[in-house]
Tab-separated table of C-alpha atoms and ligand atoms in Angstrom:
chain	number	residue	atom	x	y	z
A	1	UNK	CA	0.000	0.000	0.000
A	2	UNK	CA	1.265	3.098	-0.558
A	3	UNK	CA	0.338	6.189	1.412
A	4	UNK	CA	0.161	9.650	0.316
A	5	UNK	CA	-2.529	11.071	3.224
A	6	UNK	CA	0.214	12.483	5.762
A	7	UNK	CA	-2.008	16.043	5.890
A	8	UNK	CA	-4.721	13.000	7.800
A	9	UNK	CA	-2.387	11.791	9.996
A	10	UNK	CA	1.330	10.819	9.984
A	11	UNK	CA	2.907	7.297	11.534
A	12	UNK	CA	4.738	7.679	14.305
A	13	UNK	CA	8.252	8.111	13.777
A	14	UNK	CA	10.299	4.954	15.232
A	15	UNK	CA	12.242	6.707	17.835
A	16	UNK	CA	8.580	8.370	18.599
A	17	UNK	CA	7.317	5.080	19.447
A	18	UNK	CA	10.052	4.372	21.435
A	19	UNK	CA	9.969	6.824	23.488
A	20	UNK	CA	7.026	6.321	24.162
A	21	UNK	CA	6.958	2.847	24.846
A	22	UNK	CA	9.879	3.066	27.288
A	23	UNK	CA	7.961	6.414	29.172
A	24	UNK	CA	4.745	4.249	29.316
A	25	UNK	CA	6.531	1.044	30.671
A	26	UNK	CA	8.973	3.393	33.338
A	27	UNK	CA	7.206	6.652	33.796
A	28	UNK	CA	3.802	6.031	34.532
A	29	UNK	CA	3.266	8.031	37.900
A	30	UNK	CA	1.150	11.158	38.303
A	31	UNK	CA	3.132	14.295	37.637
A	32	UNK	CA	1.111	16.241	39.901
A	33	UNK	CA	2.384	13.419	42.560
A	34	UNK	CA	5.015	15.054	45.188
A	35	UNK	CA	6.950	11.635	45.319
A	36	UNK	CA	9.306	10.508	43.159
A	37	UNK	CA	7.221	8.557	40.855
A	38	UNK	CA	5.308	11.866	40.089
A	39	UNK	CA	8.533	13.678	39.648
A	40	UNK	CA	10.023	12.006	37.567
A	41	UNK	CA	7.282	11.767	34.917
A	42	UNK	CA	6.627	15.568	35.919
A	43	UNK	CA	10.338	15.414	34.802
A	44	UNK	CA	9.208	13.916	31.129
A	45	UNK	CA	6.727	16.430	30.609
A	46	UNK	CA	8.523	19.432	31.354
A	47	UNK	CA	10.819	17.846	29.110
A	48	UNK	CA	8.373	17.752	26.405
A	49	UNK	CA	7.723	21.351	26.896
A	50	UNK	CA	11.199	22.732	26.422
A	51	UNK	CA	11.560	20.849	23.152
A	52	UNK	CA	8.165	21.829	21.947
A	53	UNK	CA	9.276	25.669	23.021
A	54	UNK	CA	12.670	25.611	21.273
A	55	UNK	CA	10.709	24.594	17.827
A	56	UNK	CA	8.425	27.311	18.051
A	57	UNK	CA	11.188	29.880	19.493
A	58	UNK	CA	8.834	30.160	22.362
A	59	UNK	CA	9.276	29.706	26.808
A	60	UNK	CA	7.917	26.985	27.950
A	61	UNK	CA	5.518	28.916	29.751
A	62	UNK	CA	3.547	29.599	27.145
A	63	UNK	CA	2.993	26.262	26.200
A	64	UNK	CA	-0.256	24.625	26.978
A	65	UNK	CA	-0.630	20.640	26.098
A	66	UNK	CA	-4.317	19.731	25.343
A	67	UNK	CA	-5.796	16.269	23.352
A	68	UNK	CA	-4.983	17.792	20.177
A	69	UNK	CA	-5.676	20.566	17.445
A	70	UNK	CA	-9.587	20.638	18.005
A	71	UNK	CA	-8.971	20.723	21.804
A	72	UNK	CA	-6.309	23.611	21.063
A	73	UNK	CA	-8.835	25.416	18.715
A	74	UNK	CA	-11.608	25.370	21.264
A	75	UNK	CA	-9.180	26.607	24.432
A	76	UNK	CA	-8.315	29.697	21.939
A	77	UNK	CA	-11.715	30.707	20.985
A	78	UNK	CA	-13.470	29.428	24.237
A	79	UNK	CA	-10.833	31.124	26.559
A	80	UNK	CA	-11.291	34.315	24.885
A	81	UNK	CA	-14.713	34.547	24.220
A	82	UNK	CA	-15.585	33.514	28.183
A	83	UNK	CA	-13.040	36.758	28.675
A	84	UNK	CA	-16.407	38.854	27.871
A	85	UNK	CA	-19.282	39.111	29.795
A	86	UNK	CA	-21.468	40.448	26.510
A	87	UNK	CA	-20.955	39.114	23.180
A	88	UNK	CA	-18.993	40.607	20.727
A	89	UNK	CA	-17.173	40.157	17.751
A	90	UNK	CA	-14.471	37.678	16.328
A	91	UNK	CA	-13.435	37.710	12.820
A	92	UNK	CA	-12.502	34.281	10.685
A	93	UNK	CA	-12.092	32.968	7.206
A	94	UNK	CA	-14.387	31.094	4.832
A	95	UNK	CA	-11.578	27.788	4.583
A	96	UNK	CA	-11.207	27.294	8.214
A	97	UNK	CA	-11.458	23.387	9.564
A	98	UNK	CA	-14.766	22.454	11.403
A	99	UNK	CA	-12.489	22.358	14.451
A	100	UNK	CA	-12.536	26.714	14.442
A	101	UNK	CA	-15.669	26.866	11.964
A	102	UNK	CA	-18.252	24.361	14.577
A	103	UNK	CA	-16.975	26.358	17.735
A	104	UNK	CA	-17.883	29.636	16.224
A	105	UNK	CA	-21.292	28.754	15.016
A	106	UNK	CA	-21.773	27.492	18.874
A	107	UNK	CA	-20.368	31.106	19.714
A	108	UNK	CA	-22.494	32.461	16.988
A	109	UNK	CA	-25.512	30.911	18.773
A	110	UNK	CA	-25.049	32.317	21.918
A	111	UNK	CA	-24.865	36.340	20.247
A	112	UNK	CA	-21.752	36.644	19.155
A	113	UNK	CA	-21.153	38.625	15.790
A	114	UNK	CA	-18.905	36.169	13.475
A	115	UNK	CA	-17.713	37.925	10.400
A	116	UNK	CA	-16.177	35.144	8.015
A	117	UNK	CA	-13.817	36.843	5.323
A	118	UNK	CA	-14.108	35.566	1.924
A	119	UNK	CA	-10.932	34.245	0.376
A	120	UNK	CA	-9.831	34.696	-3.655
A	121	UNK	CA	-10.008	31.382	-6.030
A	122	UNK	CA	-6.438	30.193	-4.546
A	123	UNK	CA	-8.146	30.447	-0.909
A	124	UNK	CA	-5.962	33.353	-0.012
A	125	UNK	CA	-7.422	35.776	3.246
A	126	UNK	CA	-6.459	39.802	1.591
A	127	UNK	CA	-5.207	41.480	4.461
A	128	UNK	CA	-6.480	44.349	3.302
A	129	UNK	CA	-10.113	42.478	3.493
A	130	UNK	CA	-9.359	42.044	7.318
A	131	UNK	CA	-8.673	45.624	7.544
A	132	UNK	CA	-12.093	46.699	6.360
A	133	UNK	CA	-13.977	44.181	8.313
A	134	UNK	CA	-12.365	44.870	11.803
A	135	UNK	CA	-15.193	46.445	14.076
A	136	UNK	CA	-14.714	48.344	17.704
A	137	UNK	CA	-15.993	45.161	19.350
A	138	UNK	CA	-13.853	42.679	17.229
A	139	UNK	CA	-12.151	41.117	19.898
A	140	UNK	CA	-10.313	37.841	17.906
A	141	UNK	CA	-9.471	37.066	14.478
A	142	UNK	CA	-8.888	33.396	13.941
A	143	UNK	CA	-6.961	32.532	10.544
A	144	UNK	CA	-5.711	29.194	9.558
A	145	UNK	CA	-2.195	29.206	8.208
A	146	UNK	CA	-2.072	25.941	6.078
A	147	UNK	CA	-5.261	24.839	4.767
A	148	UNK	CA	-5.286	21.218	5.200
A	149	UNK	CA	-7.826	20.695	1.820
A	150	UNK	CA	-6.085	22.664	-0.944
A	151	UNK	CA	-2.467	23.708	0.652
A	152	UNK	CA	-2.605	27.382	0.591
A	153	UNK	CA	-0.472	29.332	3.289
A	154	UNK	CA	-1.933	32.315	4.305
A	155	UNK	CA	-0.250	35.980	5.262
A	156	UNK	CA	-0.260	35.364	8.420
A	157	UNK	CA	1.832	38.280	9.770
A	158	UNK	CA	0.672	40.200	7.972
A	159	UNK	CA	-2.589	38.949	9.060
A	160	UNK	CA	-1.241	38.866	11.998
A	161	UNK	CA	0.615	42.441	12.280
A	162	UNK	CA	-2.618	44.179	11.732
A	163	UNK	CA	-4.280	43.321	14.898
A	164	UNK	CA	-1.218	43.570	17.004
A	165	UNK	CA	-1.421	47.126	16.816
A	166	UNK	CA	-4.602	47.254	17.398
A	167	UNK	CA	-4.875	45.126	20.624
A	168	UNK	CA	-7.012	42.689	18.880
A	169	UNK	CA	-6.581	38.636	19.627
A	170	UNK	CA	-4.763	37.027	16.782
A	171	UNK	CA	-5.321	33.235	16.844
A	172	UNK	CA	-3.567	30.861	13.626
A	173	UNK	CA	-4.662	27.448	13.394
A	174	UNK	CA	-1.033	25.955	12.392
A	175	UNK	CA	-2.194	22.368	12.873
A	176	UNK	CA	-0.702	21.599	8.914
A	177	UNK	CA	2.256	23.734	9.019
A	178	UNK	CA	3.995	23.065	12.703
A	179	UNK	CA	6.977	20.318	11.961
A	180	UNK	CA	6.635	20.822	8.197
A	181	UNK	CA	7.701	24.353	7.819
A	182	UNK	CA	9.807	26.747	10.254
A	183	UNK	CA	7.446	28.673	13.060
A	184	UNK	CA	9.148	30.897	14.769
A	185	UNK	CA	5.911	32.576	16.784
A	186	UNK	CA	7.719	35.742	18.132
A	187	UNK	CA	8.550	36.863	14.053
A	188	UNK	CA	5.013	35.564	12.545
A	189	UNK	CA	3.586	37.960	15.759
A	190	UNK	CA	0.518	35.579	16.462
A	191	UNK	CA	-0.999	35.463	19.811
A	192	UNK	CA	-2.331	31.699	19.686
A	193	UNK	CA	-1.029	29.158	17.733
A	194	UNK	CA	-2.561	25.442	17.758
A	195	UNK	CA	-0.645	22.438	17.012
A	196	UNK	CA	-1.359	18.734	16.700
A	197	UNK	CA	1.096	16.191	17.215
A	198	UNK	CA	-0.209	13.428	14.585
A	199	UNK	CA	0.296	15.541	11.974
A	200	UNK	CA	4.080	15.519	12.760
A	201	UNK	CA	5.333	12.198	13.352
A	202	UNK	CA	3.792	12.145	16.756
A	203	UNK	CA	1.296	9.893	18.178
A	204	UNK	CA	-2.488	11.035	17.770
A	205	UNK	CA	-4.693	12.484	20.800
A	206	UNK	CA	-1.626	15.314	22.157
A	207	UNK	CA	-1.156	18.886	20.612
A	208	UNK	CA	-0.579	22.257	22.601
A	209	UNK	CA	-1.808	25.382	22.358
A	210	UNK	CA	0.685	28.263	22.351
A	211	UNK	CA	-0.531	31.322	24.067
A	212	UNK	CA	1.820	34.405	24.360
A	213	UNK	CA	3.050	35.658	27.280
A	214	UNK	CA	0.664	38.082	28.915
A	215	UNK	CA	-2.096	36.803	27.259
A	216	UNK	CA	-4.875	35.879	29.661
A	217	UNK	CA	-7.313	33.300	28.198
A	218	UNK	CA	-10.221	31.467	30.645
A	219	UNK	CA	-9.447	27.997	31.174
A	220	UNK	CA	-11.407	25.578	29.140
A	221	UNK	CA	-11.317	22.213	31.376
A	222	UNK	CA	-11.983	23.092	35.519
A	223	UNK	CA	-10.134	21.041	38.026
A	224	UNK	CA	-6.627	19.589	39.406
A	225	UNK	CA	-5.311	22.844	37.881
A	226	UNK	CA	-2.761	21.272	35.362
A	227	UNK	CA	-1.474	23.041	32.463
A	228	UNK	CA	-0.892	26.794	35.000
A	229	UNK	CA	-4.629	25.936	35.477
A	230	UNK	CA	-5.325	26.241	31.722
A	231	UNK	CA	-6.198	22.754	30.926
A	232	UNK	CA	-7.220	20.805	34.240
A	233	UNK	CA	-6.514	16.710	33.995
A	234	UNK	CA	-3.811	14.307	34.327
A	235	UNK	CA	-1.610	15.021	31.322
A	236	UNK	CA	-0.905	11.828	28.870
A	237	UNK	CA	2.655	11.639	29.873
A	238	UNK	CA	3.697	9.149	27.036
A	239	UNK	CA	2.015	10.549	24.244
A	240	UNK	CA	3.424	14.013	25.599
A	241	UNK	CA	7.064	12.573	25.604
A	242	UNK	CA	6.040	11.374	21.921
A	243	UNK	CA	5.332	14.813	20.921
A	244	UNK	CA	8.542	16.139	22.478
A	245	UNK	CA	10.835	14.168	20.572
A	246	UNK	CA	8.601	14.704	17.380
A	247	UNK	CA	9.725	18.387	17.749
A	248	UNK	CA	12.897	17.411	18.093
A	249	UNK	CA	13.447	15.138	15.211
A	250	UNK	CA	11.534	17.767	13.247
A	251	UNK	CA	14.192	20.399	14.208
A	252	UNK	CA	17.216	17.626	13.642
A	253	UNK	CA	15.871	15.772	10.311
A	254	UNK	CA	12.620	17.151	9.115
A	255	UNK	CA	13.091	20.598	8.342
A	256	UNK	CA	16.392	20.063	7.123
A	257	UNK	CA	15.175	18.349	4.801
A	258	UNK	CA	12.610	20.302	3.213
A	259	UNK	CA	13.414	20.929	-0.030
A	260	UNK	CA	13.998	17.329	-0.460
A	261	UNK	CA	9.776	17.086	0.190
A	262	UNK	CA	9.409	20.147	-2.505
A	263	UNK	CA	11.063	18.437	-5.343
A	264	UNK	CA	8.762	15.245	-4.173
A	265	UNK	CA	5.759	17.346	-4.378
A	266	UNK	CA	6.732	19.675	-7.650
A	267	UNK	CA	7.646	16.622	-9.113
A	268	UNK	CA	4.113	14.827	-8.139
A	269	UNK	CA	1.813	17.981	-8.947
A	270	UNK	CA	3.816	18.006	-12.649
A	271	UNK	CA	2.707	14.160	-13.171
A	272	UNK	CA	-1.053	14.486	-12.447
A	273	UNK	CA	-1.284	17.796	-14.156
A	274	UNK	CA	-0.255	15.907	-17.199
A	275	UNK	CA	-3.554	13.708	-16.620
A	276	UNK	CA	-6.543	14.823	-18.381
A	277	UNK	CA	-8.734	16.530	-16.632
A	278	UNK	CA	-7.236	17.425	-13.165
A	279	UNK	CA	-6.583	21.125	-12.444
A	280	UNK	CA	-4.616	22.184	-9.292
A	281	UNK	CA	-6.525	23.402	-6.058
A	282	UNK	CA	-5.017	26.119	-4.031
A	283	UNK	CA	-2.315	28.345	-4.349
A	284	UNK	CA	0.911	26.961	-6.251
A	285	UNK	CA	3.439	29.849	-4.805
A	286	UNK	CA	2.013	29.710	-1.305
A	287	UNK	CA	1.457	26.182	-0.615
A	288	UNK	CA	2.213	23.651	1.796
A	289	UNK	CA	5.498	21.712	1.060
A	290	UNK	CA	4.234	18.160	1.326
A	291	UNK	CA	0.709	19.050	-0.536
A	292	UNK	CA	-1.063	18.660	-3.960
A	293	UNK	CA	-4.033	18.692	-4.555
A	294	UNK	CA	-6.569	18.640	-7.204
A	295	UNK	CA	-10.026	18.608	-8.743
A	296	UNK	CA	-11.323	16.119	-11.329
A	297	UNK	CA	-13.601	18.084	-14.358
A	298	UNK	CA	-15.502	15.851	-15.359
A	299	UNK	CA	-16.417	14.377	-12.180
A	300	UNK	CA	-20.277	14.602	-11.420
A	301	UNK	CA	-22.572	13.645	-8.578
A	302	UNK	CA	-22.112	10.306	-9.007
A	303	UNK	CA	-18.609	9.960	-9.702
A	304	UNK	CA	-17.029	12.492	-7.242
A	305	UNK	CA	-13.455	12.928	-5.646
A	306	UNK	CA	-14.428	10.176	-3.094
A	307	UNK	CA	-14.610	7.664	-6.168
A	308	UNK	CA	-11.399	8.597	-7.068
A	309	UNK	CA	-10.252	7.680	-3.537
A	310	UNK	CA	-12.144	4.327	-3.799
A	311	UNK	CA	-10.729	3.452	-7.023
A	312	UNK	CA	-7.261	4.395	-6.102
A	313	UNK	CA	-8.083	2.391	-2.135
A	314	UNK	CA	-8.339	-0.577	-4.452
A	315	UNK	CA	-5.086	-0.700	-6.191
A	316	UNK	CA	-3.495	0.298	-3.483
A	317	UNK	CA	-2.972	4.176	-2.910
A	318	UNK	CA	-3.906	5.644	0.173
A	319	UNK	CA	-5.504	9.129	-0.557
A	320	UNK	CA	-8.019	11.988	0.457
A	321	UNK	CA	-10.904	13.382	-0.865
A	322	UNK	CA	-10.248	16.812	0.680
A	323	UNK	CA	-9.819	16.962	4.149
A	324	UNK	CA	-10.378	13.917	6.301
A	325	UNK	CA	-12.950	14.793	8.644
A	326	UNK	CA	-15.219	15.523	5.513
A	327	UNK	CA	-14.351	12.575	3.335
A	328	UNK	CA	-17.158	10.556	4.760
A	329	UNK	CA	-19.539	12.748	3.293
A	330	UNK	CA	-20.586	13.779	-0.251
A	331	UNK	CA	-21.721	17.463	0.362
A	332	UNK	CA	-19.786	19.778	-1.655
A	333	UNK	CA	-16.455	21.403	-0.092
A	334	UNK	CA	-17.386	24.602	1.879
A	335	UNK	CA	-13.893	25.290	1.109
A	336	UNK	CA	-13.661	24.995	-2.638
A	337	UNK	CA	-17.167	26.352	-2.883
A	338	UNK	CA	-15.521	29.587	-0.955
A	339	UNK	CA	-12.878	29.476	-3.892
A	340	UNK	CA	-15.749	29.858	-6.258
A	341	UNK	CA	-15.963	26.723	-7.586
A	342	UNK	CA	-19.572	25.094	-8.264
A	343	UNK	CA	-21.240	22.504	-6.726
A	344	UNK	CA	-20.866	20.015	-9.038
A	345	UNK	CA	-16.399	20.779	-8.757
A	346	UNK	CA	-16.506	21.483	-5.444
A	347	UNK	CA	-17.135	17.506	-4.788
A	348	UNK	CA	-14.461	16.805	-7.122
A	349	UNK	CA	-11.827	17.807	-5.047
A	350	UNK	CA	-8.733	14.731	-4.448
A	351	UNK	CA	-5.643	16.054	-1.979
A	352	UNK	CA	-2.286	14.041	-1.860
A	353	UNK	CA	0.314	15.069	1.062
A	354	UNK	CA	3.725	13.530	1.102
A	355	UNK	CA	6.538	12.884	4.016
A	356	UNK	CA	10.174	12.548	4.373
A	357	UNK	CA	9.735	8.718	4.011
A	358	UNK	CA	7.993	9.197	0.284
A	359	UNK	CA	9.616	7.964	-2.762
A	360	UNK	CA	9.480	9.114	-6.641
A	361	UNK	CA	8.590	5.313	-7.780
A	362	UNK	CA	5.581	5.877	-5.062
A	363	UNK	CA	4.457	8.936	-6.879
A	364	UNK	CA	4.897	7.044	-9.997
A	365	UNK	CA	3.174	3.913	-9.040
A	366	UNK	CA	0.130	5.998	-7.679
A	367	UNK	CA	0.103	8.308	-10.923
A	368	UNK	CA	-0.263	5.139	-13.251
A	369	UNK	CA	-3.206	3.844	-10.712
A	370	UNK	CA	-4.668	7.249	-11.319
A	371	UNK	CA	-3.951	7.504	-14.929
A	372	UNK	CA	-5.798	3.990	-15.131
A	373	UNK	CA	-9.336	4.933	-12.883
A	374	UNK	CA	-9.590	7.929	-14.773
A	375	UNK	CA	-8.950	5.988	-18.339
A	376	UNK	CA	-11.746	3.761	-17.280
A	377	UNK	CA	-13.850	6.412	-15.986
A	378	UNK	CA	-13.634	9.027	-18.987
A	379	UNK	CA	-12.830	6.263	-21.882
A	380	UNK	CA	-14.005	9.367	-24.334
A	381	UNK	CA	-10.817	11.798	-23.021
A	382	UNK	CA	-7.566	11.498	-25.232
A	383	UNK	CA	-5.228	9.070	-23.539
A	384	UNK	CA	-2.259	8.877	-26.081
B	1	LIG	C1	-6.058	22.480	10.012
B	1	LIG	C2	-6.506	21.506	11.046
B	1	LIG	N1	-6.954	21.959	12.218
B	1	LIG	C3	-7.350	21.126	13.201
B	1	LIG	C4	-7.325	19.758	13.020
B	1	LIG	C5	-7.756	18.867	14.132
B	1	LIG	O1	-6.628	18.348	14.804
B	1	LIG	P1	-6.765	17.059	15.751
B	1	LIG	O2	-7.027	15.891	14.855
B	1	LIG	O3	-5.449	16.957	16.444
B	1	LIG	O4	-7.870	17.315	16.692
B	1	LIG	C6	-6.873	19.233	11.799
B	1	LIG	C7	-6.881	17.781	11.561
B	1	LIG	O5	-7.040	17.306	10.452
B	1	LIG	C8	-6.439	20.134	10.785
B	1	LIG	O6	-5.984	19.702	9.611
């Protein structure tokens, strides 16, 4: 089988699994325990921290584990909503996950004004679009910086730099781009940042949010008063050691090797684009380095992007009809609808994302199972 849906979830790296095997089998007391059980696994996690801090250029302090990216996403819209006692405003984009766009329609219920920008037809956010939109009462603007469907990288300082100096909340949902491309929070001048371990080479169920110093949020889970009281609950020490040495093999072997996933993915996007009928999704000169993706034309509403991803399950390729929280459905993609593509497209989408550990014969192997669905699915197309 070959895999090529690392923007759904990554393997754990080997010395990931390790690590966590050995923390699970030797470090298994409470941190929060004052003996030397607890101690030493409050060791592991504080170790965890500082490795997770030096890949983001960040203190420890300001590093807050949670479950994940969704958990992350709710503590940074949660926290500072529940600052307010009245409703107000918080500013997003039309081709953010459901884990910022669901928490904001719950917001949204309870009175709060959500402006959602629109984005142009590579799903870029125009800064100058946030500028118009920003109200009196806009108290957060939540941007994602990679979108995990089509790839696109957003401006986030810019983004970013305009409500700085203003005073207003500036929350990125990084969940795609942490481990994959350099973050160094102080220079991109976010406030927030989420991150999600699986998506780096770390197990699933740990992330962190990143909140900058002097930033008060309200806590999102009540209790023990883990996390600086943040995030109450018994942190998974294992999965947090996991994530630690994730960031540090990202800062050791992944990064450094980026341009090594570029010519993988250039190389990839310049095979299927010689398919007929595929056109790129998403912006090619701001784009995710491990990401292509695509839409089929002449897909309809019976044969969409998730037949493609059957077809290809079946001789072996391991893809994504757009992100992977939607794939179960058939509904258009609010994101590729947002880019202005129709209904009938906008179920058409198909997203590959590479790793470190991907080949060219992969690529090749999955373009010729490709080339061969989409033979047998548009005989009439010219196939010479
Ligand atoms: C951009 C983005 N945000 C948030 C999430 C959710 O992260 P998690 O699975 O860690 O909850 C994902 C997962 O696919 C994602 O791609």
């Amino acid at each position: 089988m070959i895999y090529l849906d690392y923007s759904a979830t990554t393997p754990p790296h080997p010395q990931v699994t390790a690590r966590v095997a050995e923390v699970l089998s030797q470090e298994w007391g409470n941190p929060s325990s004052i003996h030397q059980y607890g101690q030493r696994a409050a060791l592991v996690v504080e170790r965890a921290r500082l490795a997770l801090a030096a890949l983001l250029a960040v203190t420890p302090e300001e590093i807050i584990f949670t479950s994940g990216g969704t958990e992350a996403n709710h503590l940074a819209i949660f926290g500072v909503a529940q600052n307010y006692t009245q409703p107000q405003h918080i500013i997003t984009s039309a081709v953010e996950h459901p884990a910022i766009s669901a928490p904001l329609a719950v917001l949204a219920q309870r009175g709060w004004q959500i402006t959602t920008l629109p984005v142009d037809a590579t799903g870029r956010v125009d800064p100058e679009t946030l500028l118009a939109h920003l109200q009196p009462n806009t108290v957060l603007v939540s941007i994602i910086y990679g979108q995990s469907e089509v790839g696109t990288l957003q401006p986030i300082a810019e983004l970013a730099q305009i409500c700085r100096c203003r005073g207003i909340v500036f929350h990125t949902d990084a969940v795609q781009v942490v481990g994959r491309l350099p973050v160094d929070m102080p220079d991109l001048g976010v406030d927030l940042l989420s991150l999600s371990g699986h998506k780096f080479y770390a197990p699933q169920g740990c992330g962190a949010l990143v909140v900058r110093r002097g930033l008060a949020l309200q806590p999102w889970l009540y209790g023990g008063g883990q996390e600086g009281g943040q995030r109450s609950g018994t942190p998974p020490v294992a999965l947090l050691a996991g994530l630690g040495m994730a960031a540090e093999l990202a800062q050791t072997e992944f990064l450094p090797q980026q341009a090594y996933l570029l010519n993988l993915r250039d190389y990839l996007c310049a095979r299927l684009l010689a398919l007929p009928g595929l056109r790129l999704t998403g912006s090619w000169s701001d784009r995710l380095p491990h990401h292509v993706s695509v839409v089929w034309q002449h897909g309809d509403t019976t044969h969409t992007g998730k037949t493609l991803v059957h077809y290809l399950n079946q001789r072996g390729v391991a893809v994504s009809s757009g992100s992977a929280c939607a794939s179960g459905k058939t509904q258009p993609s609010p994101v590729l609808q947002a880019m202005g593509y129709d209904d009938r497209l906008a179920r058409c989408g198909v997203r590959f994302s590479l790793s470190h550990y991907t080949t060219k014969s992969e690529l090749d192997q999955a373009v010729t199972a490709l080339g061969e669905v989409l033979q047998r699915l548009t005989p009439a197309l010219s196939w010479s």
